[in-house]
XYZ file of N, CA and C in Angstrom:
315
model
N 0.832 -1.180 0.000
C 0.000 0.000 0.000
C 0.877 1.244 0.000
N 0.415 2.278 -0.654
C 1.165 3.515 -0.758
C 1.152 4.318 0.523
N 1.923 5.395 0.558
C 2.042 6.193 1.771
C 0.728 6.795 2.221
N -0.198 7.051 1.305
C -1.460 7.667 1.695
C -2.318 6.730 2.536
N -2.064 5.434 2.458
C -2.868 4.480 3.219
C -2.178 4.020 4.491
N -0.867 4.170 4.569
C -0.151 3.603 5.689
C 0.452 4.646 6.622
N 0.476 5.905 6.238
C 1.100 6.925 7.066
C 0.107 8.040 7.395
N 0.288 8.681 8.531
C -0.562 9.828 8.834
C -0.350 10.942 7.811
N -1.367 11.757 7.626
C -1.307 12.837 6.650
C -0.109 13.743 6.899
N 0.239 14.004 8.155
C 1.365 14.891 8.474
C 2.662 14.367 7.864
N 2.804 13.039 7.782
C 4.007 12.458 7.193
C 4.088 12.794 5.709
N 2.949 12.901 5.053
C 2.916 13.273 3.641
C 3.089 14.786 3.487
N 2.422 15.561 4.338
C 2.498 17.018 4.233
C 3.873 17.562 4.596
N 4.555 16.929 5.554
C 5.863 17.415 5.986
C 6.855 17.553 4.843
N 7.082 16.495 4.055
C 8.010 16.620 2.924
C 7.546 17.650 1.889
N 6.243 17.749 1.672
C 5.723 18.754 0.734
C 6.042 20.156 1.247
N 5.756 20.384 2.530
C 6.051 21.692 3.127
C 7.519 22.049 2.963
N 8.394 21.093 3.244
C 9.829 21.348 3.160
C 10.284 21.597 1.719
N 9.811 20.785 0.804
C 10.261 20.900 -0.588
C 9.783 22.186 -1.258
N 8.552 22.591 -0.972
C 7.966 23.734 -1.672
C 7.796 24.971 -0.793
N 8.349 24.922 0.442
C 8.268 26.064 1.356
C 6.830 26.564 1.470
N 5.936 25.636 1.728
C 4.504 25.929 1.778
C 4.197 26.954 2.858
N 3.523 28.028 2.472
C 3.157 29.105 3.382
C 1.751 29.580 3.026
N 0.724 28.855 3.510
C -0.645 29.190 3.112
C -1.090 30.552 3.626
N -1.905 31.219 2.822
C -2.428 32.520 3.209
C -3.656 32.840 2.377
N -4.579 33.560 2.974
C -5.751 34.060 2.246
C -5.462 35.435 1.644
N -4.297 35.980 1.937
C -3.908 37.306 1.468
C -3.221 37.191 0.102
N -3.836 37.738 -0.959
C -3.234 37.643 -2.298
C -1.812 38.186 -2.385
N -1.454 39.124 -1.526
C -0.091 39.654 -1.584
C 0.941 38.621 -1.126
N 0.493 37.550 -0.464
C 1.389 36.494 0.015
C 1.477 35.326 -0.968
N 0.795 35.409 -2.071
C 0.794 34.331 -3.053
C 1.982 34.463 -3.988
N 2.463 33.393 -4.583
C 1.988 32.015 -4.416
C 2.401 31.464 -3.056
N 1.660 30.481 -2.624
C 1.878 29.893 -1.301
C 2.978 28.843 -1.305
N 3.520 28.552 -2.479
C 4.623 27.596 -2.574
C 5.741 28.209 -3.411
N 6.937 27.667 -3.219
C 8.048 28.008 -4.101
C 7.902 27.067 -5.293
N 7.559 27.637 -6.421
C 7.297 26.803 -7.593
C 8.595 26.225 -8.143
N 8.558 24.939 -8.473
C 9.761 24.322 -9.052
C 10.012 24.847 -10.456
N 11.222 24.650 -10.911
C 11.562 25.051 -12.275
C 11.980 23.801 -13.026
N 11.379 23.509 -14.139
C 10.307 24.266 -14.781
C 8.951 23.944 -14.155
N 8.028 24.866 -14.295
C 6.656 24.643 -13.872
C 5.741 25.526 -14.707
N 4.468 25.235 -14.629
C 3.474 26.010 -15.360
C 2.394 26.427 -14.363
N 2.036 27.688 -14.399
C 0.948 28.197 -13.565
C -0.149 28.685 -14.495
N -1.352 28.250 -14.233
C -2.485 28.634 -15.079
C -3.457 29.450 -14.235
N -3.784 30.637 -14.705
C -4.715 31.516 -14.009
C -6.142 31.125 -14.381
N -6.886 30.607 -13.411
C -8.267 30.178 -13.642
C -9.279 31.220 -13.176
N -8.821 32.391 -12.808
C -9.719 33.386 -12.224
C -10.846 33.800 -13.167
N -10.630 33.784 -14.461
C -11.692 34.177 -15.391
C -12.888 33.233 -15.317
N -12.646 31.981 -14.990
C -13.756 31.038 -14.828
C -14.561 31.404 -13.584
N -13.856 31.713 -12.504
C -14.524 31.989 -11.235
C -15.113 33.397 -11.156
N -14.841 34.219 -12.154
C -15.424 35.567 -12.205
C -16.867 35.536 -12.690
N -17.354 34.383 -13.102
C -18.695 34.281 -13.673
C -19.586 33.390 -12.823
N -20.865 33.458 -13.098
C -21.838 32.627 -12.387
C -22.663 31.861 -13.412
N -23.517 30.997 -12.917
C -24.466 30.304 -13.770
C -23.815 29.409 -14.806
N -24.425 29.335 -15.998
C -23.949 28.409 -17.034
C -22.511 28.650 -17.469
N -22.084 29.907 -17.508
C -20.713 30.176 -17.950
C -19.703 29.621 -16.938
N -19.988 29.803 -15.653
C -19.124 29.225 -14.629
C -19.153 27.699 -14.708
N -20.354 27.122 -14.797
C -20.493 25.661 -14.828
C -19.743 25.055 -16.008
N -19.855 25.680 -17.172
C -19.162 25.158 -18.355
C -17.652 25.256 -18.195
N -17.169 26.368 -17.661
C -15.725 26.537 -17.457
C -15.179 25.555 -16.444
N -15.889 25.414 -15.325
C -15.445 24.487 -14.283
C -15.443 23.045 -14.802
N -16.468 22.670 -15.559
C -16.525 21.317 -16.111
C -15.393 21.080 -17.103
N -15.070 22.082 -17.912
C -13.973 21.942 -18.876
C -12.636 21.748 -18.160
N -12.386 22.521 -17.103
C -11.143 22.379 -16.344
C -11.080 21.004 -15.691
N -12.182 20.567 -15.072
C -12.216 19.242 -14.449
C -11.939 18.138 -15.462
N -12.572 18.226 -16.626
C -12.404 17.190 -17.656
C -10.981 17.160 -18.187
N -10.418 18.321 -18.459
C -9.050 18.375 -18.976
C -8.059 17.873 -17.927
N -8.278 18.270 -16.665
C -7.398 17.802 -15.596
C -7.447 16.291 -15.447
N -8.639 15.725 -15.449
C -8.782 14.276 -15.331
C -8.113 13.563 -16.503
N -8.296 14.078 -17.698
C -7.649 13.485 -18.874
C -6.124 13.526 -18.721
N -5.589 14.672 -18.313
C -4.137 14.810 -18.147
C -3.618 13.831 -17.096
N -4.342 13.703 -15.976
C -3.907 12.776 -14.929
C -3.895 11.340 -15.426
N -4.872 10.951 -16.262
C -4.878 9.581 -16.776
C -3.736 9.346 -17.760
N -3.251 10.410 -18.388
C -2.136 10.276 -19.329
C -0.789 10.100 -18.639
N -0.663 10.556 -17.401
C 0.643 10.531 -16.731
C 0.708 9.555 -15.560
N -0.337 8.757 -15.367
C -0.326 7.779 -14.274
C -0.683 6.397 -14.808
N -0.264 5.404 -14.040
C -0.647 4.033 -14.336
C -2.034 3.776 -13.744
N -2.684 2.725 -14.220
C -4.057 2.417 -13.798
C -4.173 2.245 -12.284
N -3.143 1.709 -11.635
C -3.233 1.451 -10.193
C -2.652 2.572 -9.331
N -2.260 3.690 -9.922
C -1.692 4.802 -9.148
C -2.782 5.719 -8.602
N -2.477 6.315 -7.463
C -3.368 7.276 -6.832
C -2.605 8.556 -6.534
N -3.335 9.640 -6.385
C -2.792 10.895 -5.896
C -3.193 11.052 -4.437
N -2.384 11.762 -3.687
C -2.808 12.249 -2.390
C -3.055 13.729 -2.602
N -4.289 14.152 -2.419
C -4.666 15.544 -2.651
C -4.531 16.285 -1.326
N -3.643 17.284 -1.320
C -3.367 18.058 -0.111
C -4.152 19.359 -0.160
N -4.862 19.644 0.908
C -5.674 20.855 0.984
C -5.550 21.393 2.402
N -4.925 22.525 2.556
C -4.650 23.039 3.891
C -5.900 23.499 4.627
N -7.017 23.670 3.940
C -8.248 24.117 4.582
C -9.283 22.998 4.757
N -9.016 21.835 4.190
C -9.971 20.730 4.225
C -9.208 19.427 4.430
N -9.910 18.349 4.774
C -9.227 17.064 4.911
C -8.572 16.638 3.587
N -7.389 16.078 3.696
C -6.704 15.539 2.520
C -7.413 14.253 2.102
N -7.211 13.874 0.841
C -7.857 12.658 0.373
C -7.047 12.013 -0.744
N -7.337 10.746 -1.004
C -6.720 10.003 -2.107
C -7.646 10.084 -3.309
N -7.049 10.039 -4.483
C -7.823 10.174 -5.713
C -7.214 9.272 -6.778
N -8.039 8.450 -7.411
C -7.583 7.554 -8.475
C -8.202 8.000 -9.795
N -7.426 8.654 -10.676
C -8.005 9.173 -11.910
C -8.497 8.110 -12.879
N -8.031 6.874 -12.736
C -8.449 5.819 -13.655
C -9.714 5.094 -13.221
N -10.240 5.427 -12.058
C -11.478 4.785 -11.609
C -12.612 5.135 -12.561
N -13.538 4.188 -12.784
C -14.673 4.499 -13.677
C -15.440 5.734 -13.216
N -15.521 5.895 -11.911
C -16.171 7.089 -11.347
C -15.231 7.620 -10.259
N -14.227 8.455 -10.628
C -13.280 8.935 -9.623
C -14.003 9.639 -8.475
N -13.558 9.336 -7.265
C -14.167 9.973 -6.099
C -13.111 10.145 -5.028
N -13.428 10.972 -4.057
C -12.532 11.213 -2.943
C -12.597 10.058 -1.953
N -11.429 9.635 -1.476
C -11.341 8.621 -0.437
C -10.451 9.200 0.639
N -10.905 9.224 1.878
C -10.133 9.823 2.972
C -8.719 9.276 2.997
N -7.781 10.191 3.191
C -6.367 9.794 3.251
C -6.010 9.318 4.631
């Protein structure tokens, strides 16, 4: 079993914090909250979240679909992600599942 199933979440978050100098903040002047590796790509999704209703729903669905497709291209069928979220419980995610869903980490 992978680290997400056998170790406490702090064991997973600790190396992430150290590697990327994670410094969460709600203050935009403190962003980005990580030291981005080089090379890396940052995509500004704010235009999607600036809208409501159908335009927001279509944009959010497109981002979700593209992200899921990309994850299936770079992982093996039996691989999982550990999704780290400093404001919510972390969870495991398997992009190759017929119906991907969150599983508590």
